């Protein structure tokens, strides 16, 4: 299916995977770079195979980032695992429905997600820099996090995927009053679960291009580990500007491919 992919294209995909792993580990949203890059590089590949390949790559980076956060930050692992189990179920369901999605539908959906994330970043300039509240976390809030960040965002991750890390950080910080580093670390644990759930479904359908995913996964893992360590040392406010530029660029590129090409 991808026997004619050039070495240059593969190298560019690996570069995108490394950058996506770094961005995803620091502030979430690496899929906003990686999945559109796959769509642009593999325009004739069915959408399900692009989504499956993206998951095979992403699970490596999120796993590396999660390990770094667990080692370097104080996380509520019990809550993270409970949300992650719910997210696993949600992503399995989302990936099941994604198997029949069409590329012509996928690109506009991704552009809509990109624009929504861009609007949030522009309207909330303090995102990624402010500390969370110290208010106590009630059982009701934990349940809300399981439903929203687990089942809801997990389903979205299995169905489409881009922006999942960012959405998780926003949801966890808002619902559970976490500061950004704790929210990012917890989001990585949850994101590992959603990626595994979706990848299982895509693999069973034969919708993973392993020859493309393998080298990209190595680069994504490296970027994820490096990004998590940087976030623990420096925080993630500096990534916000980079993410805005990336989102704007990808919206323009996908828009041109959809309607201008």
Coordinates of N, CA and C in Angstrom, one line a residue:
X1 N 0.8 -1.2 0.0 CA 0.0 0.0 0.0 C 0.9 1.3 0.0
X2 N 2.1 1.2 0.6 CA 2.9 2.4 0.7 C 4.3 2.0 0.1
X3 N 4.4 1.1 -0.8 CA 5.7 0.7 -1.3 C 6.4 1.8 -2.1
X4 N 5.7 2.8 -2.5 CA 6.3 3.8 -3.3 C 6.7 5.1 -2.5
X5 N 6.6 5.0 -1.1 CA 6.9 6.1 -0.3 C 8.4 6.4 -0.4
X6 N 8.8 7.7 -0.6 CA 10.2 8.0 -0.7 C 10.9 8.1 0.6
X7 N 12.2 8.0 0.6 CA 13.0 8.2 1.8 C 12.8 9.6 2.4
X8 N 12.8 10.6 1.5 CA 12.6 11.9 2.0 C 11.3 12.1 2.8
X9 N 10.2 11.5 2.2 CA 8.9 11.6 2.9 C 9.0 10.9 4.3
X10 N 9.6 9.7 4.3 CA 9.7 8.9 5.6 C 10.5 9.7 6.6
X11 N 11.6 10.4 6.2 CA 12.4 11.2 7.1 C 11.6 12.4 7.6
X12 N 10.8 13.0 6.8 CA 9.9 14.1 7.2 C 8.9 13.6 8.2
X13 N 8.3 12.4 8.0 CA 7.4 11.9 8.9 C 8.0 11.6 10.2
X14 N 9.3 11.1 10.2 CA 10.0 10.8 11.5 C 10.3 12.1 12.2
X15 N 10.6 13.2 11.5 CA 10.8 14.5 12.1 C 9.5 15.0 12.8
X16 N 8.4 14.8 12.0 CA 7.1 15.2 12.6 C 6.8 14.4 13.8
X17 N 7.1 13.1 13.8 CA 6.8 12.2 14.9 C 7.6 12.6 16.2
X18 N 8.9 13.0 16.0 CA 9.7 13.4 17.1 C 9.2 14.8 17.7
X19 N 8.8 15.7 16.8 CA 8.3 17.0 17.3 C 6.9 16.8 18.0
X20 N 6.1 15.9 17.4 CA 4.8 15.6 18.0 C 5.0 14.9 19.4
X21 N 5.9 14.0 19.6 CA 6.2 13.4 20.9 C 6.6 14.5 21.9
X22 N 7.4 15.4 21.5 CA 7.9 16.5 22.4 C 6.7 17.4 22.8
X23 N 5.9 17.8 21.8 CA 4.8 18.7 22.1 C 3.8 18.0 23.0
X24 N 3.5 16.8 22.6 CA 2.5 16.0 23.3 C 2.9 15.8 24.8
X25 N 4.1 15.6 25.0 CA 4.6 15.3 26.4 C 4.6 16.6 27.2
X26 N 4.8 17.8 26.6 CA 4.9 19.0 27.4 C 3.5 19.6 27.7
X27 N 2.7 19.7 26.6 CA 1.4 20.4 26.8 C 0.2 19.6 26.2
X28 N 0.5 18.5 25.5 CA -0.6 17.8 24.8 C -0.8 18.3 23.4
X29 N -1.4 17.5 22.6 CA -1.7 18.0 21.2 C -0.7 17.6 20.2
X30 N 0.2 16.6 20.5 CA 1.1 16.2 19.4 C 0.4 15.6 18.2
X31 N -0.7 15.0 18.4 CA -1.5 14.5 17.3 C -1.9 15.5 16.3
X32 N -2.0 16.8 16.7 CA -2.4 17.9 15.8 C -1.3 18.1 14.8
X33 N -0.1 17.6 15.1 CA 1.0 17.7 14.1 C 1.2 16.4 13.3
X34 N 1.1 15.3 14.1 CA 1.5 14.0 13.5 C 0.4 13.4 12.6
X35 N -0.9 13.5 13.0 CA -1.9 12.9 12.1 C -2.0 13.7 10.8
X36 N -2.1 15.1 10.8 CA -2.1 15.8 9.5 C -0.9 15.5 8.7
X37 N 0.3 15.3 9.3 CA 1.5 15.0 8.6 C 1.3 13.7 7.8
X38 N 0.7 12.7 8.5 CA 0.5 11.4 7.8 C -0.6 11.6 6.7
X39 N -1.6 12.4 6.9 CA -2.6 12.6 5.9 C -2.0 13.3 4.6
X40 N -1.1 14.2 4.9 CA -0.4 14.9 3.8 C 0.5 14.0 3.0
X41 N 1.3 13.2 3.8 CA 2.3 12.4 3.2 C 1.8 11.1 2.5
X42 N 0.6 10.7 3.0 CA 0.0 9.4 2.4 C -1.5 9.8 2.0
X43 N -1.6 10.6 0.9 CA -2.9 11.1 0.5 C -3.8 10.0 -0.1
X44 N -3.2 8.9 -0.5 CA -4.0 7.8 -1.2 C -4.3 6.6 -0.3
X45 N -3.8 6.7 1.0 CA -4.0 5.6 1.9 C -5.3 5.8 2.6
X46 N -6.1 4.7 2.8 CA -7.4 4.8 3.5 C -7.3 5.5 4.9
X47 N -8.3 6.2 5.2 CA -8.2 7.0 6.5 C -8.0 6.0 7.7
X48 N -8.7 4.9 7.7 CA -8.5 3.9 8.8 C -7.1 3.5 9.0
X49 N -6.3 3.3 7.9 CA -4.9 2.9 8.0 C -4.1 4.1 8.5
X50 N -4.4 5.3 8.1 CA -3.7 6.5 8.6 C -3.9 6.6 10.1
X51 N -5.2 6.4 10.6 CA -5.5 6.5 12.0 C -4.8 5.4 12.8
X52 N -4.8 4.2 12.3 CA -4.2 3.1 13.0 C -2.7 3.3 13.1
X53 N -2.0 3.7 12.0 CA -0.6 4.0 12.0 C -0.3 5.1 13.0
X54 N -1.1 6.1 13.1 CA -0.9 7.2 14.0 C -0.9 6.7 15.5
X55 N -1.8 5.8 15.8 CA -1.9 5.2 17.1 C -0.7 4.4 17.5
X56 N -0.2 3.6 16.5 CA 0.9 2.8 16.7 C 2.1 3.6 17.1
X57 N 2.2 4.8 16.5 CA 3.4 5.7 16.8 C 3.1 6.4 18.1
X58 N 1.9 6.9 18.3 CA 1.7 7.7 19.5 C 1.8 7.0 20.8
X59 N 1.5 5.7 20.8 CA 1.5 4.9 22.1 C 3.0 4.8 22.6
X60 N 3.9 4.9 21.7 CA 5.3 4.9 22.2 C 5.7 6.1 22.9
X61 N 5.4 7.3 22.3 CA 5.7 8.6 22.8 C 5.0 8.8 24.2
X62 N 3.7 8.5 24.2 CA 3.0 8.7 25.4 C 3.5 7.8 26.6
X63 N 3.9 6.6 26.2 CA 4.4 5.7 27.3 C 5.7 6.2 27.8
X64 N 6.6 6.7 27.0 CA 7.9 7.2 27.4 C 7.6 8.5 28.3
X65 N 6.7 9.3 27.9 CA 6.4 10.5 28.7 C 5.8 10.2 30.0
X66 N 4.9 9.2 30.0 CA 4.2 8.8 31.3 C 5.2 8.3 32.3
X67 N 6.2 7.5 31.8 CA 7.2 7.0 32.7 C 8.0 8.1 33.3
X68 N 8.4 9.1 32.5 CA 9.2 10.2 33.0 C 8.4 11.0 34.0
X69 N 7.1 11.2 33.8 CA 6.3 12.0 34.7 C 6.1 11.2 36.0
X70 N 5.9 9.9 36.0 CA 5.7 9.1 37.2 C 7.0 9.2 38.0
X71 N 8.1 9.2 37.4 CA 9.4 9.3 38.1 C 9.7 10.7 38.7
X72 N 9.2 11.7 38.0 CA 9.6 13.1 38.4 C 8.5 13.9 39.0
X73 N 7.3 13.5 39.0 CA 6.2 14.4 39.6 C 5.4 13.6 40.5
X74 N 4.7 14.3 41.4 CA 3.8 13.7 42.4 C 2.4 13.6 41.8
X75 N 2.1 12.4 41.4 CA 0.8 12.1 40.7 C -0.1 11.2 41.5
X76 N -1.4 11.4 41.4 CA -2.4 10.5 42.0 C -2.6 9.4 41.1
X77 N -1.8 8.3 41.3 CA -1.8 7.2 40.3 C -3.1 6.5 40.4
X78 N -3.8 6.4 41.5 CA -5.0 5.7 41.7 C -6.1 6.3 40.8
X79 N -6.2 7.6 40.9 CA -7.2 8.4 40.1 C -6.8 8.3 38.6
X80 N -5.5 8.4 38.3 CA -5.1 8.3 36.9 C -5.5 7.0 36.3
X81 N -5.3 5.9 37.0 CA -5.6 4.6 36.5 C -7.1 4.4 36.3
X82 N -7.9 4.9 37.2 CA -9.3 4.8 37.1 C -9.9 5.5 35.9
X83 N -9.3 6.7 35.7 CA -9.7 7.4 34.5 C -9.2 6.7 33.2
X84 N -8.0 6.2 33.3 CA -7.4 5.5 32.2 C -8.2 4.3 31.8
X85 N -8.7 3.5 32.7 CA -9.5 2.3 32.4 C -10.8 2.7 31.7
X86 N -11.4 3.8 32.1 CA -12.6 4.3 31.4 C -12.2 4.7 30.0
X87 N -11.1 5.4 29.9 CA -10.6 5.9 28.6 C -10.3 4.7 27.7
X88 N -9.8 3.6 28.2 CA -9.5 2.5 27.4 C -10.8 2.0 26.7
X89 N -11.9 1.9 27.5 CA -13.2 1.4 27.0 C -13.7 2.4 25.9
X90 N -13.6 3.7 26.2 CA -14.1 4.7 25.3 C -13.3 4.7 24.0
X91 N -12.0 4.5 24.0 CA -11.2 4.5 22.8 C -11.5 3.2 22.0
X92 N -11.7 2.1 22.6 CA -12.1 0.9 21.9 C -13.4 1.1 21.1
X93 N -14.4 1.8 21.7 CA -15.6 2.1 21.0 C -15.4 3.1 19.9
X94 N -14.6 4.1 20.2 CA -14.4 5.1 19.1 C -13.6 4.6 17.9
X95 N -12.6 3.7 18.2 CA -11.9 3.1 17.1 C -12.8 2.2 16.3
X96 N -13.7 1.5 16.9 CA -14.6 0.6 16.2 C -15.4 1.4 15.1
X97 N -15.9 2.6 15.5 CA -16.7 3.4 14.6 C -15.7 4.1 13.6
X98 N -14.5 4.3 13.9 CA -13.5 5.0 13.0 C -13.2 4.1 11.8
X99 N -13.3 2.8 12.0 CA -12.9 1.9 10.9 C -13.6 2.2 9.6
X100 N -14.8 2.8 9.6 CA -15.5 3.1 8.4 C -15.5 4.5 8.0
X101 N -14.7 5.4 8.7 CA -14.7 6.8 8.4 C -14.0 7.1 7.0
X102 N -14.4 8.1 6.3 CA -13.9 8.4 5.0 C -12.9 9.6 5.1
X103 N -11.9 9.6 4.3 CA -10.9 10.7 4.3 C -11.5 12.0 4.0
X104 N -12.5 12.1 3.1 CA -13.2 13.3 2.8 C -13.9 13.9 4.0
X105 N -14.3 13.1 4.9 CA -14.9 13.6 6.2 C -13.9 13.9 7.2
X106 N -12.8 13.1 7.2 CA -11.8 13.2 8.3 C -11.1 14.6 8.3
X107 N -10.7 15.1 7.1 CA -10.0 16.3 7.0 C -10.8 17.5 7.6
X108 N -12.0 17.7 7.2 CA -12.8 18.8 7.8 C -13.0 18.7 9.3
X109 N -13.2 17.4 9.7 CA -13.3 17.2 11.2 C -12.0 17.7 11.9
X110 N -10.9 17.3 11.4 CA -9.6 17.7 12.0 C -9.4 19.2 12.0
X111 N -9.8 19.8 10.9 CA -9.7 21.3 10.8 C -10.6 21.9 11.9
X112 N -11.8 21.4 12.1 CA -12.7 21.9 13.1 C -12.1 21.8 14.5
X113 N -11.4 20.6 14.7 CA -10.8 20.4 16.0 C -9.6 21.4 16.2
X114 N -8.8 21.6 15.1 CA -7.7 22.5 15.2 C -8.1 23.9 15.5
X115 N -9.2 24.3 14.8 CA -9.7 25.7 15.0 C -10.2 25.9 16.5
X116 N -10.9 24.8 17.0 CA -11.4 24.9 18.4 C -10.2 25.1 19.4
X117 N -9.2 24.3 19.2 CA -8.0 24.3 20.0 C -7.3 25.7 19.9
X118 N -7.2 26.2 18.7 CA -6.6 27.5 18.4 C -7.4 28.6 19.2
X119 N -8.7 28.6 19.1 CA -9.5 29.6 19.7 C -9.3 29.5 21.2
X120 N -9.3 28.3 21.8 CA -9.1 28.2 23.2 C -7.7 28.8 23.6
X121 N -6.7 28.5 22.9 CA -5.3 29.0 23.2 C -5.3 30.5 23.2
X122 N -5.9 31.1 22.2 CA -5.9 32.5 22.0 C -6.8 33.2 23.0
X123 N -7.9 32.6 23.4 CA -8.8 33.2 24.4 C -8.3 33.0 25.8
X124 N -7.4 32.0 26.0 CA -6.9 31.7 27.4 C -5.4 31.8 27.4
X125 N -4.9 33.0 27.3 CA -3.4 33.2 27.3 C -2.7 32.7 28.5
X126 N -3.4 32.5 29.6 CA -2.7 31.9 30.8 C -2.6 30.4 30.8
X127 N -3.3 29.8 29.8 CA -3.2 28.3 29.7 C -1.7 27.8 29.6
X128 N -1.4 26.9 30.5 CA 0.0 26.4 30.4 C 0.9 27.1 31.3
X129 N 0.5 28.2 32.0 CA 1.4 28.9 32.9 C 0.9 29.1 34.3
X130 N -0.5 29.1 34.5 CA -1.1 29.4 35.8 C -1.1 28.1 36.6
X131 N -0.9 28.3 37.9 CA -1.1 27.1 38.8 C -2.5 26.8 39.1
X132 N -2.8 25.5 39.4 CA -4.2 25.1 39.6 C -4.6 25.5 41.0
X133 N -5.9 25.4 41.3 CA -6.4 25.7 42.6 C -6.1 24.6 43.6
X134 N -6.1 25.0 44.9 CA -5.8 24.0 45.9 C -7.1 23.4 46.5
X135 N -8.2 23.7 45.8 CA -9.5 23.2 46.4 C -9.5 21.7 46.4
X136 N -10.1 21.1 47.5 CA -10.1 19.6 47.6 C -10.9 19.0 46.5
X137 N -10.5 17.7 46.2 CA -11.1 17.0 45.1 C -12.1 16.0 45.7
X138 N -13.4 16.2 45.3 CA -14.5 15.4 45.9 C -14.7 14.1 45.0
X139 N -15.4 13.2 45.6 CA -15.8 12.0 44.8 C -16.6 12.3 43.5
X140 N -17.4 13.4 43.7 CA -18.2 13.8 42.5 C -17.3 14.3 41.4
X141 N -16.3 15.0 41.8 CA -15.3 15.5 40.7 C -14.6 14.4 40.1
X142 N -14.2 13.4 40.9 CA -13.5 12.3 40.3 C -14.4 11.5 39.4
X143 N -15.6 11.3 39.7 CA -16.6 10.7 38.8 C -16.8 11.5 37.5
X144 N -16.8 12.8 37.7 CA -17.0 13.7 36.5 C -15.7 13.5 35.6
X145 N -14.6 13.4 36.2 CA -13.3 13.3 35.4 C -13.3 11.9 34.7
X146 N -13.8 10.9 35.4 CA -13.9 9.6 34.7 C -14.8 9.6 33.5
X147 N -16.0 10.3 33.7 CA -16.9 10.3 32.6 C -16.5 11.2 31.4
X148 N -15.9 12.4 31.8 CA -15.5 13.3 30.7 C -14.2 13.0 30.1
X149 N -13.2 13.0 31.0 CA -11.8 12.7 30.5 C -11.6 11.2 30.2
X150 N -12.3 10.3 30.8 CA -12.2 8.9 30.5 C -13.0 8.5 29.3
X151 N -14.3 8.3 29.6 CA -15.2 7.8 28.5 C -15.3 8.8 27.4
X152 N -15.5 10.1 27.6 CA -15.8 11.0 26.6 C -14.6 11.3 25.7
X153 N -13.5 11.7 26.3 CA -12.3 12.0 25.5 C -11.7 10.8 25.0
X154 N -11.8 9.7 25.7 CA -11.3 8.4 25.2 C -12.0 8.0 23.9
X155 N -13.3 8.2 23.9 CA -14.1 7.9 22.7 C -13.6 8.7 21.5
X156 N -13.4 10.0 21.8 CA -12.9 10.9 20.8 C -11.5 10.5 20.3
X157 N -10.7 10.1 21.2 CA -9.3 9.7 20.8 C -9.4 8.5 19.9
X158 N -10.2 7.5 20.2 CA -10.3 6.3 19.3 C -10.9 6.7 17.9
X159 N -11.9 7.6 17.9 CA -12.6 8.0 16.7 C -11.7 8.9 15.8
X160 N -11.0 9.9 16.3 CA -10.3 10.8 15.5 C -8.8 11.0 16.1
X161 N -8.7 11.5 17.3 CA -7.5 11.6 18.0 C -6.8 12.9 18.2
X162 N -6.6 13.7 17.2 CA -5.8 15.0 17.4 C -6.3 15.9 18.5
X163 N -5.4 16.3 19.3 CA -5.8 17.2 20.4 C -6.2 16.5 21.7
X164 N -6.2 15.2 21.7 CA -6.6 14.4 22.9 C -5.8 14.8 24.1
X165 N -4.5 14.9 23.9 CA -3.6 15.3 25.1 C -4.0 16.6 25.6
X166 N -4.2 17.6 24.7 CA -4.6 19.0 25.2 C -5.9 19.0 25.9
X167 N -6.9 18.2 25.3 CA -8.2 18.2 25.9 C -8.2 17.5 27.3
X168 N -7.3 16.5 27.4 CA -7.2 15.8 28.7 C -6.6 16.8 29.7
X169 N -5.5 17.5 29.4 CA -4.9 18.5 30.3 C -6.0 19.5 30.7
X170 N -6.7 20.0 29.8 CA -7.7 21.1 30.1 C -8.8 20.5 31.0
X171 N -9.3 19.3 30.7 CA -10.3 18.6 31.5 C -9.8 18.3 32.9
X172 N -8.6 17.7 33.0 CA -8.1 17.4 34.3 C -7.8 18.6 35.2
X173 N -7.2 19.6 34.6 CA -6.9 20.8 35.3 C -8.2 21.5 35.8
X174 N -9.2 21.5 34.9 CA -10.5 22.2 35.3 C -11.3 21.4 36.3
X175 N -11.4 20.1 36.1 CA -12.3 19.3 37.0 C -11.7 18.9 38.3
X176 N -10.4 18.5 38.2 CA -9.7 18.1 39.5 C -8.8 19.1 40.1
X177 N -8.8 20.3 39.6 CA -8.0 21.4 40.1 C -6.5 21.1 40.2
X178 N -6.0 20.4 39.1 CA -4.6 20.1 39.1 C -3.8 21.2 38.5
X179 N -2.5 21.4 38.9 CA -1.7 22.3 38.2 C -1.2 21.7 36.9
X180 N -0.6 22.5 36.0 CA -0.3 22.0 34.7 C 0.6 20.8 34.6
X181 N 1.6 20.7 35.5 CA 2.5 19.6 35.4 C 1.8 18.3 35.8
X182 N 1.0 18.4 36.9 CA 0.3 17.2 37.4 C -0.8 16.8 36.3
X183 N -1.5 17.8 35.7 CA -2.5 17.5 34.7 C -1.8 16.8 33.5
X184 N -0.6 17.3 33.1 CA 0.1 16.8 31.9 C 0.5 15.3 32.2
X185 N 1.1 15.1 33.4 CA 1.5 13.8 33.8 C 0.3 12.8 33.8
X186 N -0.8 13.2 34.4 CA -2.0 12.3 34.5 C -2.5 12.1 33.1
X187 N -2.5 13.1 32.3 CA -3.0 13.0 30.9 C -2.2 12.0 30.1
X188 N -0.9 11.9 30.4 CA -0.1 10.9 29.7 C -0.5 9.5 30.1
X189 N -0.7 9.3 31.3 CA -1.1 7.9 31.8 C -2.5 7.5 31.1
X190 N -3.4 8.5 31.1 CA -4.7 8.2 30.5 C -4.6 8.0 29.0
X191 N -3.7 8.8 28.4 CA -3.5 8.8 27.0 C -2.9 7.5 26.5
X192 N -2.0 6.9 27.4 CA -1.5 5.6 27.1 C -2.6 4.6 26.9
X193 N -3.6 4.6 27.9 CA -4.7 3.7 27.8 C -5.6 3.9 26.6
X194 N -5.8 5.2 26.2 CA -6.7 5.4 25.0 C -5.9 4.9 23.8
X195 N -4.6 5.1 23.7 CA -3.9 4.7 22.5 C -3.8 3.2 22.4
X196 N -3.6 2.5 23.5 CA -3.6 1.1 23.5 C -5.0 0.5 23.1
X197 N -6.1 1.0 23.6 CA -7.4 0.6 23.3 C -7.7 0.8 21.8
X198 N -7.3 1.9 21.2 CA -7.6 2.2 19.8 C -6.7 1.3 19.0
X199 N -5.4 1.2 19.4 CA -4.4 0.4 18.6 C -4.9 -1.1 18.5
X200 N -5.4 -1.6 19.6 CA -5.9 -3.0 19.5 C -7.0 -3.2 18.5
X201 N -7.9 -2.2 18.4 CA -9.0 -2.3 17.4 C -8.4 -2.2 16.0
X202 N -7.6 -1.2 15.8 CA -7.0 -1.0 14.4 C -6.2 -2.2 14.0
X203 N -5.4 -2.8 15.0 CA -4.6 -3.9 14.6 C -5.4 -5.1 14.2
X204 N -6.5 -5.4 14.9 CA -7.4 -6.5 14.6 C -8.0 -6.3 13.2
X205 N -8.2 -5.1 12.8 CA -8.7 -4.8 11.5 C -7.6 -4.7 10.4
X206 N -6.4 -4.9 10.8 CA -5.3 -4.9 9.8 C -5.1 -3.5 9.3
X207 N -5.4 -2.5 10.1 CA -5.3 -1.1 9.7 C -4.1 -0.3 10.3
X208 N -3.0 -1.0 10.3 CA -1.7 -0.3 10.8 C -0.6 -0.6 9.7
X209 N 0.0 0.5 9.3 CA 1.1 0.4 8.3 C 2.4 0.3 9.2
X210 N 2.8 -0.9 9.6 CA 3.9 -1.1 10.5 C 5.2 -0.6 10.0
X211 N 5.4 -0.8 8.6 CA 6.7 -0.4 8.1 C 6.9 1.1 8.1
X212 N 5.8 1.9 8.2 CA 5.9 3.3 8.4 C 5.9 3.7 9.9
X213 N 5.1 2.9 10.7 CA 5.0 3.2 12.1 C 6.2 3.0 12.9
X214 N 7.0 1.9 12.5 CA 8.2 1.5 13.3 C 9.2 2.6 13.4
X215 N 9.7 3.2 12.3 CA 10.7 4.3 12.5 C 10.1 5.5 13.1
X216 N 8.9 5.8 12.8 CA 8.2 7.0 13.4 C 8.1 6.8 14.9
X217 N 7.8 5.6 15.3 CA 7.6 5.3 16.8 C 8.8 5.6 17.5
X218 N 10.0 5.2 17.0 CA 11.3 5.4 17.7 C 11.5 6.9 17.9
X219 N 11.2 7.7 16.9 CA 11.4 9.1 16.9 C 10.4 9.8 17.9
X220 N 9.2 9.3 17.9 CA 8.2 9.8 18.8 C 8.5 9.5 20.2
X221 N 9.0 8.3 20.5 CA 9.4 7.9 21.8 C 10.5 8.8 22.4
X222 N 11.5 9.1 21.5 CA 12.6 10.0 21.9 C 12.1 11.4 22.2
X223 N 11.2 11.9 21.3 CA 10.7 13.2 21.6 C 9.8 13.3 22.8
X224 N 9.0 12.2 23.1 CA 8.2 12.2 24.3 C 9.0 12.2 25.6
X225 N 10.0 11.4 25.6 CA 10.9 11.3 26.8 C 11.6 12.6 27.1
X226 N 12.1 13.2 26.0 CA 12.8 14.5 26.1 C 11.8 15.6 26.5
X227 N 10.6 15.7 25.9 CA 9.7 16.7 26.3 C 9.2 16.6 27.7
X228 N 9.0 15.4 28.2 CA 8.5 15.2 29.6 C 9.6 15.7 30.6
X229 N 10.8 15.4 30.3 CA 11.9 15.9 31.2 C 12.0 17.4 31.2
X230 N 11.8 18.0 30.0 CA 11.9 19.5 29.8 C 10.7 20.1 30.6
X231 N 9.5 19.5 30.5 CA 8.3 20.1 31.2 C 8.5 20.0 32.7
X232 N 9.1 19.0 33.2 CA 9.3 18.9 34.6 C 10.3 19.9 35.1
X233 N 11.3 20.3 34.3 CA 12.3 21.3 34.6 C 11.9 22.7 34.4
X234 N 11.2 23.0 33.3 CA 10.9 24.4 32.9 C 9.5 24.7 32.8
X235 N 8.5 23.8 32.9 CA 7.1 24.1 32.7 C 6.8 24.2 31.3
X236 N 5.6 24.4 30.9 CA 5.1 24.3 29.5 C 4.6 25.6 28.9
X237 N 4.8 26.7 29.6 CA 4.3 28.0 29.0 C 4.9 28.3 27.7
X238 N 6.2 28.0 27.5 CA 7.0 28.3 26.3 C 6.5 27.6 25.1
X239 N 5.8 26.4 25.3 CA 5.4 25.6 24.2 C 4.1 26.2 23.6
X240 N 3.4 27.0 24.3 CA 2.1 27.6 23.8 C 2.3 28.3 22.5
X241 N 3.3 29.1 22.4 CA 3.5 29.9 21.1 C 3.8 28.9 20.0
X242 N 4.6 27.9 20.2 CA 4.9 26.9 19.2 C 3.7 26.2 18.7
X243 N 2.8 25.8 19.7 CA 1.6 25.1 19.4 C 0.7 25.9 18.5
X244 N 0.6 27.2 18.8 CA -0.3 28.1 18.1 C 0.2 28.2 16.6
X245 N 1.5 28.3 16.4 CA 2.1 28.4 15.1 C 1.8 27.1 14.3
X246 N 2.0 26.0 15.0 CA 1.8 24.7 14.3 C 0.3 24.5 13.9
X247 N -0.6 24.8 14.8 CA -2.0 24.7 14.5 C -2.4 25.6 13.4
X248 N -2.0 26.8 13.3 CA -2.3 27.7 12.2 C -1.8 27.1 10.9
X249 N -0.5 26.7 10.9 CA 0.1 26.1 9.7 C -0.7 24.9 9.2
X250 N -1.1 24.0 10.1 CA -1.7 22.8 9.7 C -3.2 23.1 9.2
X251 N -3.8 24.1 9.8 CA -5.2 24.4 9.3 C -5.0 25.0 7.8
X252 N -4.1 25.8 7.6 CA -3.9 26.3 6.2 C -3.5 25.2 5.3
X253 N -2.6 24.3 5.7 CA -2.2 23.2 4.8 C -3.4 22.3 4.5
X254 N -4.1 21.8 5.5 CA -5.2 20.9 5.2 C -6.3 21.6 4.5
X255 N -6.6 22.9 4.7 CA -7.6 23.7 4.0 C -7.2 23.7 2.5
X256 N -5.9 24.0 2.2 CA -5.5 24.0 0.8 C -5.7 22.7 0.2
X257 N -5.3 21.6 0.9 CA -5.4 20.3 0.3 C -6.9 19.9 0.0
X258 N -7.8 20.3 0.9 CA -9.2 20.0 0.8 C -9.9 20.8 -0.3
X259 N -9.6 22.1 -0.3 CA -10.4 22.9 -1.2 C -9.6 23.7 -2.3
X260 N -8.3 23.8 -2.1 CA -7.5 24.6 -3.0 C -6.7 23.9 -4.0
X261 N -6.5 22.6 -3.7 CA -5.6 21.8 -4.6 C -6.3 21.2 -5.7

